[in-house]
JSON list of C-alpha atoms in Angstrom, two decimals:
[
{"chain": "Q", "resi": 72, "resn": "MET", "atom": "CA", "xyz": [84.37, 89.50, 98.71]},
{"chain": "Q", "resi": 73, "resn": "ILE", "atom": "CA", "xyz": [87.47, 91.41, 99.83]},
{"chain": "Q", "resi": 74, "resn": "ALA", "atom": "CA", "xyz": [90.28, 89.17, 100.99]},
{"chain": "Q", "resi": 75, "resn": "LYS", "atom": "CA", "xyz": [91.03, 89.88, 104.62]},
{"chain": "Q", "resi": 76, "resn": "ARG", "atom": "CA", "xyz": [94.56, 89.98, 105.99]},
{"chain": "Q", "resi": 77, "resn": "LYS", "atom": "CA", "xyz": [95.56, 88.63, 109.35]},
{"chain": "Q", "resi": 78, "resn": "LYS", "atom": "CA", "xyz": [96.60, 92.18, 110.24]},
{"chain": "Q", "resi": 79, "resn": "GLY", "atom": "CA", "xyz": [95.00, 95.17, 108.60]},
{"chain": "Q", "resi": 80, "resn": "TYR", "atom": "CA", "xyz": [93.22, 94.80, 105.30]},
{"chain": "Q", "resi": 81, "resn": "GLN", "atom": "CA", "xyz": [94.32, 94.67, 101.70]},
{"chain": "Q", "resi": 82, "resn": "CYS", "atom": "CA", "xyz": [93.73, 97.24, 98.99]},
{"chain": "Q", "resi": 83, "resn": "GLU", "atom": "CA", "xyz": [91.99, 95.97, 95.91]},
{"chain": "Q", "resi": 84, "resn": "GLU", "atom": "CA", "xyz": [94.40, 97.43, 93.38]},
{"chain": "Q", "resi": 85, "resn": "SER", "atom": "CA", "xyz": [97.79, 97.14, 95.06]},
{"chain": "Q", "resi": 86, "resn": "ASP", "atom": "CA", "xyz": [100.22, 94.27, 95.32]},
{"chain": "Q", "resi": 87, "resn": "GLU", "atom": "CA", "xyz": [101.71, 94.51, 98.79]},
{"chain": "Q", "resi": 88, "resn": "ILE", "atom": "CA", "xyz": [104.35, 91.87, 98.15]},
{"chain": "Q", "resi": 89, "resn": "LYS", "atom": "CA", "xyz": [106.57, 92.11, 95.09]},
{"chain": "Q", "resi": 90, "resn": "GLY", "atom": "CA", "xyz": [109.43, 89.72, 94.48]},
{"chain": "Q", "resi": 91, "resn": "GLY", "atom": "CA", "xyz": [109.00, 88.29, 97.96]},
{"chain": "Q", "resi": 92, "resn": "VAL", "atom": "CA", "xyz": [109.68, 91.69, 99.56]},
{"chain": "Q", "resi": 93, "resn": "GLU", "atom": "CA", "xyz": [106.99, 93.31, 101.68]},
{"chain": "Q", "resi": 94, "resn": "MET", "atom": "CA", "xyz": [106.45, 96.89, 100.58]},
{"chain": "Q", "resi": 95, "resn": "LYS", "atom": "CA", "xyz": [105.57, 99.87, 102.70]},
{"chain": "Q", "resi": 96, "resn": "ALA", "atom": "CA", "xyz": [101.99, 101.11, 102.63]},
{"chain": "Q", "resi": 97, "resn": "THR", "atom": "CA", "xyz": [100.78, 104.69, 102.70]},
{"chain": "Q", "resi": 98, "resn": "TYR", "atom": "CA", "xyz": [98.11, 105.66, 105.23]},
{"chain": "Q", "resi": 99, "resn": "MET", "atom": "CA", "xyz": [96.12, 108.80, 105.91]},
{"chain": "Q", "resi": 100, "resn": "VAL", "atom": "CA", "xyz": [95.80, 109.57, 109.61]},
{"chain": "Q", "resi": 101, "resn": "LEU", "atom": "CA", "xyz": [92.26, 110.68, 110.46]},
{"chain": "Q", "resi": 102, "resn": "GLN", "atom": "CA", "xyz": [90.58, 111.83, 113.64]},
{"chain": "Q", "resi": 103, "resn": "ILE", "atom": "CA", "xyz": [87.29, 110.00, 114.21]},
{"chain": "Q", "resi": 104, "resn": "ASN", "atom": "CA", "xyz": [85.31, 110.09, 117.41]},
{"chain": "Q", "resi": 105, "resn": "HIS", "atom": "CA", "xyz": [88.31, 111.79, 119.11]},
{"chain": "Q", "resi": 106, "resn": "GLU", "atom": "CA", "xyz": [90.61, 108.91, 118.11]},
{"chain": "Q", "resi": 107, "resn": "HIS", "atom": "CA", "xyz": [93.50, 108.79, 115.65]},
{"chain": "Q", "resi": 108, "resn": "CYS", "atom": "CA", "xyz": [92.91, 106.16, 112.98]},
{"chain": "Q", "resi": 109, "resn": "ALA", "atom": "CA", "xyz": [94.78, 105.25, 109.80]},
{"chain": "Q", "resi": 110, "resn": "LEU", "atom": "CA", "xyz": [93.14, 104.51, 106.44]},
{"chain": "Q", "resi": 111, "resn": "ARG", "atom": "CA", "xyz": [94.96, 103.07, 103.43]},
{"chain": "Q", "resi": 112, "resn": "ALA", "atom": "CA", "xyz": [95.61, 105.77, 100.82]},
{"chain": "Q", "resi": 113, "resn": "CYS", "atom": "CA", "xyz": [94.92, 103.33, 97.97]},
{"chain": "Q", "resi": 114, "resn": "ASP", "atom": "CA", "xyz": [91.27, 103.14, 99.12]},
{"chain": "Q", "resi": 115, "resn": "ILE", "atom": "CA", "xyz": [90.90, 106.93, 98.99]},
{"chain": "Q", "resi": 116, "resn": "LEU", "atom": "CA", "xyz": [89.90, 108.92, 95.91]},
{"chain": "Q", "resi": 117, "resn": "GLU", "atom": "CA", "xyz": [90.16, 112.40, 97.37]},
{"chain": "Q", "resi": 118, "resn": "VAL", "atom": "CA", "xyz": [90.14, 114.47, 100.55]},
{"chain": "Q", "resi": 119, "resn": "VAL", "atom": "CA", "xyz": [87.74, 117.42, 100.31]},
{"chain": "Q", "resi": 120, "resn": "GLU", "atom": "CA", "xyz": [86.69, 120.28, 102.54]},
{"chain": "Q", "resi": 121, "resn": "LEU", "atom": "CA", "xyz": [83.30, 120.14, 104.19]},
{"chain": "Q", "resi": 122, "resn": "ASP", "atom": "CA", "xyz": [81.22, 122.74, 102.37]},
{"chain": "Q", "resi": 123, "resn": "THR", "atom": "CA", "xyz": [77.47, 122.13, 102.25]},
{"chain": "Q", "resi": 124, "resn": "MET", "atom": "CA", "xyz": [76.10, 118.82, 103.49]},
{"chain": "Q", "resi": 125, "resn": "VAL", "atom": "CA", "xyz": [72.50, 117.65, 103.70]},
{"chain": "Q", "resi": 126, "resn": "GLN", "atom": "CA", "xyz": [71.45, 115.19, 106.39]},
{"chain": "Q", "resi": 127, "resn": "THR", "atom": "CA", "xyz": [69.01, 112.50, 105.27]},
{"chain": "Q", "resi": 128, "resn": "LYS", "atom": "CA", "xyz": [66.27, 110.90, 107.36]},
{"chain": "Q", "resi": 129, "resn": "ARG", "atom": "CA", "xyz": [69.00, 108.67, 108.73]},
{"chain": "Q", "resi": 130, "resn": "GLU", "atom": "CA", "xyz": [71.14, 110.76, 111.05]},
{"chain": "Q", "resi": 131, "resn": "GLU", "atom": "CA", "xyz": [74.33, 108.85, 110.17]},
{"chain": "Q", "resi": 132, "resn": "LEU", "atom": "CA", "xyz": [73.90, 109.39, 106.41]},
{"chain": "Q", "resi": 133, "resn": "HIS", "atom": "CA", "xyz": [74.47, 112.69, 104.60]},
{"chain": "Q", "resi": 134, "resn": "VAL", "atom": "CA", "xyz": [74.82, 113.85, 101.00]},
{"chain": "Q", "resi": 135, "resn": "ILE", "atom": "CA", "xyz": [77.36, 116.24, 99.48]},
{"chain": "Q", "resi": 136, "resn": "SER", "atom": "CA", "xyz": [78.09, 117.47, 95.99]},
{"chain": "Q", "resi": 137, "resn": "TRP", "atom": "CA", "xyz": [81.18, 115.82, 94.54]},
{"chain": "Q", "resi": 138, "resn": "GLY", "atom": "CA", "xyz": [82.48, 115.99, 91.01]},
{"chain": "Q", "resi": 139, "resn": "ALA", "atom": "CA", "xyz": [79.62, 116.33, 88.56]},
{"chain": "Q", "resi": 140, "resn": "GLY", "atom": "CA", "xyz": [77.07, 114.81, 90.93]},
{"chain": "Q", "resi": 141, "resn": "SER", "atom": "CA", "xyz": [76.56, 113.89, 94.56]},
{"chain": "Q", "resi": 142, "resn": "ILE", "atom": "CA", "xyz": [77.78, 111.16, 96.88]},
{"chain": "Q", "resi": 143, "resn": "PRO", "atom": "CA", "xyz": [76.58, 109.63, 100.18]},
{"chain": "Q", "resi": 144, "resn": "VAL", "atom": "CA", "xyz": [78.60, 110.50, 103.29]},
{"chain": "Q", "resi": 145, "resn": "ILE", "atom": "CA", "xyz": [78.77, 108.33, 106.40]},
{"chain": "Q", "resi": 146, "resn": "ASP", "atom": "CA", "xyz": [79.14, 109.97, 109.81]},
{"chain": "Q", "resi": 147, "resn": "PRO", "atom": "CA", "xyz": [81.12, 107.43, 111.89]},
{"chain": "Q", "resi": 148, "resn": "ASN", "atom": "CA", "xyz": [80.63, 109.54, 115.02]},
{"chain": "Q", "resi": 149, "resn": "ARG", "atom": "CA", "xyz": [76.90, 108.91, 114.83]},
{"chain": "Q", "resi": 150, "resn": "ILE", "atom": "CA", "xyz": [77.41, 105.19, 114.25]},
{"chain": "Q", "resi": 151, "resn": "LEU", "atom": "CA", "xyz": [79.88, 104.79, 117.11]},
{"chain": "Q", "resi": 152, "resn": "SER", "atom": "CA", "xyz": [78.10, 107.02, 119.61]},
{"chain": "Q", "resi": 153, "resn": "ASP", "atom": "CA", "xyz": [75.07, 109.23, 120.08]},
{"chain": "Q", "resi": 154, "resn": "ARG", "atom": "CA", "xyz": [77.18, 112.24, 119.18]},
{"chain": "Q", "resi": 155, "resn": "THR", "atom": "CA", "xyz": [76.57, 114.02, 115.88]},
{"chain": "Q", "resi": 156, "resn": "HIS", "atom": "CA", "xyz": [79.53, 115.56, 114.06]},
{"chain": "Q", "resi": 157, "resn": "GLU", "atom": "CA", "xyz": [79.75, 119.29, 114.70]},
{"chain": "Q", "resi": 158, "resn": "PRO", "atom": "CA", "xyz": [81.57, 120.97, 111.76]},
{"chain": "Q", "resi": 159, "resn": "THR", "atom": "CA", "xyz": [84.80, 122.83, 112.53]},
{"chain": "Q", "resi": 160, "resn": "VAL", "atom": "CA", "xyz": [87.51, 124.39, 110.37]},
{"chain": "Q", "resi": 161, "resn": "HIS", "atom": "CA", "xyz": [89.26, 121.00, 110.48]},
{"chain": "Q", "resi": 162, "resn": "SER", "atom": "CA", "xyz": [86.31, 118.85, 109.30]},
{"chain": "Q", "resi": 163, "resn": "ARG", "atom": "CA", "xyz": [87.06, 116.94, 106.10]},
{"chain": "Q", "resi": 164, "resn": "VAL", "atom": "CA", "xyz": [85.28, 114.40, 103.93]},
{"chain": "Q", "resi": 165, "resn": "VAL", "atom": "CA", "xyz": [87.42, 111.49, 102.76]},
{"chain": "Q", "resi": 166, "resn": "ILE", "atom": "CA", "xyz": [86.05, 110.01, 99.53]},
{"chain": "Q", "resi": 167, "resn": "VAL", "atom": "CA", "xyz": [86.54, 106.24, 99.71]},
{"chain": "Q", "resi": 168, "resn": "GLU", "atom": "CA", "xyz": [86.12, 103.51, 97.11]},
{"chain": "Q", "resi": 169, "resn": "ARG", "atom": "CA", "xyz": [85.77, 99.87, 98.17]},
{"chain": "Q", "resi": 170, "resn": "GLU", "atom": "CA", "xyz": [84.56, 97.06, 95.90]},
{"chain": "Q", "resi": 171, "resn": "GLY", "atom": "CA", "xyz": [83.41, 99.68, 93.41]},
{"chain": "Q", "resi": 172, "resn": "VAL", "atom": "CA", "xyz": [81.30, 101.46, 96.04]},
{"chain": "Q", "resi": 173, "resn": "LYS", "atom": "CA", "xyz": [82.09, 105.15, 96.42]},
{"chain": "Q", "resi": 174, "resn": "TYR", "atom": "CA", "xyz": [81.10, 107.09, 99.51]},
{"chain": "Q", "resi": 175, "resn": "GLY", "atom": "CA", "xyz": [82.30, 109.86, 101.78]},
{"chain": "Q", "resi": 176, "resn": "PHE", "atom": "CA", "xyz": [83.70, 109.35, 105.25]},
{"chain": "Q", "resi": 177, "resn": "LEU", "atom": "CA", "xyz": [83.13, 112.34, 107.55]},
{"chain": "Q", "resi": 178, "resn": "THR", "atom": "CA", "xyz": [86.14, 113.02, 109.76]},
{"chain": "Q", "resi": 179, "resn": "GLU", "atom": "CA", "xyz": [86.95, 115.50, 112.48]},
{"chain": "Q", "resi": 180, "resn": "ALA", "atom": "CA", "xyz": [90.30, 116.12, 110.77]},
{"chain": "Q", "resi": 181, "resn": "VAL", "atom": "CA", "xyz": [92.82, 114.64, 108.35]},
{"chain": "Q", "resi": 182, "resn": "LEU", "atom": "CA", "xyz": [95.97, 114.95, 110.38]},
{"chain": "Q", "resi": 183, "resn": "ASP", "atom": "CA", "xyz": [98.85, 113.38, 108.52]},
{"chain": "Q", "resi": 184, "resn": "VAL", "atom": "CA", "xyz": [100.07, 110.95, 105.87]},
{"chain": "Q", "resi": 185, "resn": "ILE", "atom": "CA", "xyz": [102.49, 108.20, 106.89]},
{"chain": "Q", "resi": 186, "resn": "SER", "atom": "CA", "xyz": [104.40, 105.37, 105.23]},
{"chain": "Q", "resi": 187, "resn": "VAL", "atom": "CA", "xyz": [104.34, 102.16, 107.28]},
{"chain": "Q", "resi": 188, "resn": "ASP", "atom": "CA", "xyz": [106.07, 98.81, 106.88]},
{"chain": "Q", "resi": 189, "resn": "GLU", "atom": "CA", "xyz": [103.28, 96.22, 107.06]},
{"chain": "Q", "resi": 190, "resn": "GLU", "atom": "CA", "xyz": [105.42, 94.14, 109.42]},
{"chain": "Q", "resi": 191, "resn": "CYS", "atom": "CA", "xyz": [105.17, 96.98, 111.95]},
{"chain": "Q", "resi": 192, "resn": "ILE", "atom": "CA", "xyz": [101.39, 96.68, 112.17]},
{"chain": "Q", "resi": 193, "resn": "ASP", "atom": "CA", "xyz": [100.28, 94.65, 115.20]},
{"chain": "Q", "resi": 194, "resn": "GLU", "atom": "CA", "xyz": [97.07, 92.73, 115.54]},
{"chain": "Q", "resi": 195, "resn": "PRO", "atom": "CA", "xyz": [94.43, 94.68, 117.50]},
{"chain": "Q", "resi": 196, "resn": "PRO", "atom": "CA", "xyz": [93.68, 93.60, 121.07]},
{"chain": "Q", "resi": 197, "resn": "VAL", "atom": "CA", "xyz": [90.63, 91.42, 121.62]},
{"chain": "Q", "resi": 198, "resn": "SER", "atom": "CA", "xyz": [88.86, 94.36, 123.24]},
{"chain": "Q", "resi": 199, "resn": "ALA", "atom": "CA", "xyz": [89.28, 96.59, 120.15]},
{"chain": "Q", "resi": 200, "resn": "PRO", "atom": "CA", "xyz": [86.13, 97.69, 118.29]},
{"chain": "Q", "resi": 201, "resn": "ARG", "atom": "CA", "xyz": [85.30, 95.74, 115.14]},
{"chain": "Q", "resi": 202, "resn": "TYR", "atom": "CA", "xyz": [86.28, 98.65, 112.88]},
{"chain": "Q", "resi": 203, "resn": "VAL", "atom": "CA", "xyz": [89.90, 98.37, 114.09]},
{"chain": "Q", "resi": 204, "resn": "CYS", "atom": "CA", "xyz": [91.94, 95.82, 112.15]},
{"chain": "Q", "resi": 205, "resn": "GLY", "atom": "CA", "xyz": [95.44, 96.70, 113.30]},
{"chain": "Q", "resi": 206, "resn": "VAL", "atom": "CA", "xyz": [97.59, 98.92, 115.49]},
{"chain": "Q", "resi": 207, "resn": "VAL", "atom": "CA", "xyz": [100.71, 100.92, 114.57]},
{"chain": "Q", "resi": 208, "resn": "PRO", "atom": "CA", "xyz": [102.47, 101.39, 117.95]},
{"chain": "Q", "resi": 209, "resn": "SER", "atom": "CA", "xyz": [105.22, 103.62, 116.51]},
{"chain": "Q", "resi": 210, "resn": "GLU", "atom": "CA", "xyz": [102.64, 106.13, 115.27]},
{"chain": "Q", "resi": 211, "resn": "GLY", "atom": "CA", "xyz": [100.07, 105.72, 118.04]},
{"chain": "Q", "resi": 212, "resn": "VAL", "atom": "CA", "xyz": [97.26, 105.03, 115.56]},
{"chain": "Q", "resi": 213, "resn": "ARG", "atom": "CA", "xyz": [94.78, 102.24, 114.93]},
{"chain": "Q", "resi": 214, "resn": "VAL", "atom": "CA", "xyz": [94.24, 100.93, 111.42]},
{"chain": "Q", "resi": 215, "resn": "LEU", "atom": "CA", "xyz": [90.69, 101.49, 110.26]},
{"chain": "Q", "resi": 216, "resn": "ASN", "atom": "CA", "xyz": [88.66, 98.96, 108.29]},
{"chain": "Q", "resi": 217, "resn": "PRO", "atom": "CA", "xyz": [86.09, 101.08, 106.41]},
{"chain": "Q", "resi": 218, "resn": "ASP", "atom": "CA", "xyz": [84.06, 97.99, 105.46]},
{"chain": "Q", "resi": 219, "resn": "ALA", "atom": "CA", "xyz": [82.95, 97.71, 109.09]},
{"chain": "Q", "resi": 220, "resn": "PHE", "atom": "CA", "xyz": [80.79, 100.82, 108.62]},
{"chain": "Q", "resi": 221, "resn": "LEU", "atom": "CA", "xyz": [79.06, 99.64, 105.43]},
{"chain": "Q", "resi": 222, "resn": "HIS", "atom": "CA", "xyz": [75.90, 98.13, 106.90]},
{"chain": "Q", "resi": 223, "resn": "LYS", "atom": "CA", "xyz": [73.52, 96.76, 104.30]},
{"chain": "Q", "resi": 224, "resn": "SER", "atom": "CA", "xyz": [70.82, 99.11, 105.50]},
{"chain": "Q", "resi": 225, "resn": "LEU", "atom": "CA", "xyz": [73.10, 101.99, 104.46]},
{"chain": "Q", "resi": 226, "resn": "THR", "atom": "CA", "xyz": [74.42, 100.65, 101.17]},
{"chain": "Q", "resi": 227, "resn": "ASP", "atom": "CA", "xyz": [70.89, 99.79, 100.05]},
{"chain": "Q", "resi": 228, "resn": "VAL", "atom": "CA", "xyz": [70.10, 103.50, 99.81]},
{"chain": "Q", "resi": 229, "resn": "PHE", "atom": "CA", "xyz": [73.38, 104.57, 98.19]},
{"chain": "Q", "resi": 230, "resn": "ASP", "atom": "CA", "xyz": [72.08, 104.14, 94.63]},
{"chain": "Q", "resi": 231, "resn": "SER", "atom": "CA", "xyz": [69.25, 106.57, 95.31]},
{"chain": "Q", "resi": 232, "resn": "VAL", "atom": "CA", "xyz": [71.77, 109.19, 96.44]},
{"chain": "Q", "resi": 233, "resn": "TYR", "atom": "CA", "xyz": [74.26, 109.21, 93.56]},
{"chain": "Q", "resi": 234, "resn": "GLY", "atom": "CA", "xyz": [73.57, 112.11, 91.24]},
{"chain": "Q", "resi": 235, "resn": "ILE", "atom": "CA", "xyz": [70.69, 113.51, 93.29]},
{"chain": "Q", "resi": 236, "resn": "ASP", "atom": "CA", "xyz": [70.14, 117.26, 93.32]},
{"chain": "Q", "resi": 237, "resn": "LEU", "atom": "CA", "xyz": [70.80, 118.47, 96.87]},
{"chain": "Q", "resi": 238, "resn": "SER", "atom": "CA", "xyz": [68.11, 121.11, 96.53]},
{"chain": "Q", "resi": 239, "resn": "SER", "atom": "CA", "xyz": [65.53, 118.33, 96.07]},
{"chain": "Q", "resi": 240, "resn": "LEU", "atom": "CA", "xyz": [66.15, 117.11, 99.63]},
{"chain": "Q", "resi": 241, "resn": "GLU", "atom": "CA", "xyz": [63.65, 119.56, 101.05]},
{"chain": "Q", "resi": 242, "resn": "GLN", "atom": "CA", "xyz": [63.20, 117.72, 104.32]},
{"chain": "Q", "resi": 243, "resn": "GLY", "atom": "CA", "xyz": [66.93, 117.33, 104.91]},
{"chain": "Q", "resi": 244, "resn": "LEU", "atom": "CA", "xyz": [68.87, 119.35, 107.46]},
{"chain": "Q", "resi": 245, "resn": "VAL", "atom": "CA", "xyz": [71.44, 121.55, 105.70]},
{"chain": "Q", "resi": 246, "resn": "ILE", "atom": "CA", "xyz": [74.79, 121.58, 107.48]},
{"chain": "Q", "resi": 247, "resn": "GLN", "atom": "CA", "xyz": [77.33, 124.24, 106.53]},
{"chain": "Q", "resi": 248, "resn": "GLY", "atom": "CA", "xyz": [81.04, 123.72, 106.86]},
{"chain": "Q", "resi": 249, "resn": "VAL", "atom": "CA", "xyz": [83.33, 126.22, 108.58]},
{"chain": "Q", "resi": 250, "resn": "SER", "atom": "CA", "xyz": [86.16, 127.72, 106.53]},
{"chain": "Q", "resi": 251, "resn": "LEU", "atom": "CA", "xyz": [89.56, 129.08, 107.41]},
{"chain": "Q", "resi": 252, "resn": "SER", "atom": "CA", "xyz": [90.62, 132.48, 106.14]},
{"chain": "Q", "resi": 253, "resn": "GLY", "atom": "CA", "xyz": [93.70, 134.41, 105.13]},
{"chain": "Q", "resi": 254, "resn": "ARG", "atom": "CA", "xyz": [97.10, 132.78, 105.56]},
{"chain": "Q", "resi": 255, "resn": "ASP", "atom": "CA", "xyz": [95.64, 129.73, 107.34]},
{"chain": "Q", "resi": 256, "resn": "TRP", "atom": "CA", "xyz": [93.30, 129.07, 104.39]},
{"chain": "Q", "resi": 257, "resn": "LEU", "atom": "CA", "xyz": [96.18, 129.31, 101.89]},
{"chain": "Q", "resi": 258, "resn": "ILE", "atom": "CA", "xyz": [98.36, 126.91, 103.88]},
{"chain": "Q", "resi": 259, "resn": "GLU", "atom": "CA", "xyz": [95.53, 124.39, 104.29]},
{"chain": "Q", "resi": 260, "resn": "GLN", "atom": "CA", "xyz": [94.69, 124.53, 100.56]},
{"chain": "Q", "resi": 261, "resn": "THR", "atom": "CA", "xyz": [98.32, 123.75, 99.78]},
{"chain": "Q", "resi": 262, "resn": "ARG", "atom": "CA", "xyz": [98.31, 120.88, 102.28]},
{"chain": "Q", "resi": 263, "resn": "LEU", "atom": "CA", "xyz": [95.13, 119.40, 100.80]},
{"chain": "Q", "resi": 264, "resn": "LYS", "atom": "CA", "xyz": [96.59, 119.56, 97.29]},
{"chain": "Q", "resi": 265, "resn": "THR", "atom": "CA", "xyz": [99.68, 117.74, 98.52]},
{"chain": "Q", "resi": 266, "resn": "LEU", "atom": "CA", "xyz": [97.57, 115.06, 100.24]},
{"chain": "Q", "resi": 267, "resn": "ASN", "atom": "CA", "xyz": [95.56, 114.51, 97.08]},
{"chain": "Q", "resi": 268, "resn": "MET", "atom": "CA", "xyz": [98.76, 114.30, 95.03]},
{"chain": "Q", "resi": 269, "resn": "VAL", "atom": "CA", "xyz": [99.92, 111.53, 97.39]},
{"chain": "Q", "resi": 270, "resn": "ILE", "atom": "CA", "xyz": [96.61, 109.72, 96.90]},
{"chain": "Q", "resi": 271, "resn": "TYR", "atom": "CA", "xyz": [96.77, 110.06, 93.11]},
{"chain": "Q", "resi": 272, "resn": "ASN", "atom": "CA", "xyz": [100.37, 108.83, 93.06]},
{"chain": "Q", "resi": 273, "resn": "VAL", "atom": "CA", "xyz": [99.52, 105.76, 95.19]},
{"chain": "Q", "resi": 274, "resn": "ARG", "atom": "CA", "xyz": [96.52, 104.84, 93.05]},
{"chain": "Q", "resi": 275, "resn": "ALA", "atom": "CA", "xyz": [98.38, 105.40, 89.77]},
{"chain": "Q", "resi": 276, "resn": "ARG", "atom": "CA", "xyz": [101.74, 103.87, 90.68]},
{"chain": "Q", "resi": 277, "resn": "GLY", "atom": "CA", "xyz": [100.96, 101.54, 93.57]},
{"chain": "Q", "resi": 278, "resn": "GLU", "atom": "CA", "xyz": [102.93, 101.55, 96.82]},
{"chain": "Q", "resi": 279, "resn": "GLU", "atom": "CA", "xyz": [106.27, 101.94, 95.08]},
{"chain": "Q", "resi": 280, "resn": "ASP", "atom": "CA", "xyz": [108.78, 103.72, 97.33]},
{"chain": "Q", "resi": 281, "resn": "SER", "atom": "CA", "xyz": [109.63, 106.27, 94.63]},
{"chain": "Q", "resi": 282, "resn": "TYR", "atom": "CA", "xyz": [111.52, 109.53, 94.67]},
{"chain": "Q", "resi": 283, "resn": "LEU", "atom": "CA", "xyz": [108.27, 111.38, 93.93]},
{"chain": "Q", "resi": 284, "resn": "MET", "atom": "CA", "xyz": [106.52, 109.82, 96.92]},
{"chain": "Q", "resi": 285, "resn": "LYS", "atom": "CA", "xyz": [109.39, 110.73, 99.24]},
{"chain": "Q", "resi": 286, "resn": "GLU", "atom": "CA", "xyz": [109.28, 114.32, 97.99]},
{"chain": "Q", "resi": 287, "resn": "LEU", "atom": "CA", "xyz": [105.52, 114.55, 98.47]},
{"chain": "Q", "resi": 288, "resn": "LEU", "atom": "CA", "xyz": [105.73, 113.19, 102.03]},
{"chain": "Q", "resi": 289, "resn": "GLN", "atom": "CA", "xyz": [108.50, 115.65, 102.86]},
{"chain": "Q", "resi": 290, "resn": "MET", "atom": "CA", "xyz": [106.52, 118.50, 101.31]},
{"chain": "Q", "resi": 291, "resn": "HIS", "atom": "CA", "xyz": [103.48, 117.64, 103.44]},
{"chain": "Q", "resi": 292, "resn": "GLU", "atom": "CA", "xyz": [105.63, 117.57, 106.57]},
{"chain": "Q", "resi": 293, "resn": "LEU", "atom": "CA", "xyz": [107.02, 121.01, 105.78]},
{"chain": "Q", "resi": 294, "resn": "ILE", "atom": "CA", "xyz": [103.54, 122.42, 105.24]},
{"chain": "Q", "resi": 295, "resn": "ARG", "atom": "CA", "xyz": [102.36, 120.96, 108.56]},
{"chain": "Q", "resi": 296, "resn": "HIS", "atom": "CA", "xyz": [105.11, 122.90, 110.34]},
{"chain": "Q", "resi": 297, "resn": "LEU", "atom": "CA", "xyz": [103.66, 126.14, 108.92]},
{"chain": "Q", "resi": 298, "resn": "GLN", "atom": "CA", "xyz": [100.30, 125.54, 110.57]}
]
């Protein structure tokens, strides 16, 4: 089982406290169900564009090609409401890994990357949904616990999805992503590469407040100003 924190949740591979000093944590800011939520970067493998996605018999579960195979994708909008995600130029799939389970998280947008002192994360109010495990008042975002979306009825079918040929899902609804073009496409590609460099750095080096991390965060901020 994953050890739960009083506020937020803990990454499996990172030590948040070193030498008695609480370290800052890196979060990706996502838009889900029209809300801004933050997800720990150390739980993310990659942020990818929404290209071709096939909906399974379960409306909240999709499949996309990723790497050399395929991966299941959860649509949190469908789980949280009756609303199905409508692809836009901002739609992104966040590839998450928790307890060795890899899956995609369909988002309306990946907005930003932030570095937060864990002491600045407040406990969520009693009225908060169960997928919220903390609040960052300074950033106006709620910390997302991805485990809250992993219902057993979903994870039970994950194994049958990995490596499947998308063309074999004849009964599935094919959903096409919407792409940017021209200068906007080039800027977004650069931004995505920077985001994925941040993710790789966090997973490879931990939450160390390094010179490289500072440079990557500044680079992402500069790119955002071009959009």
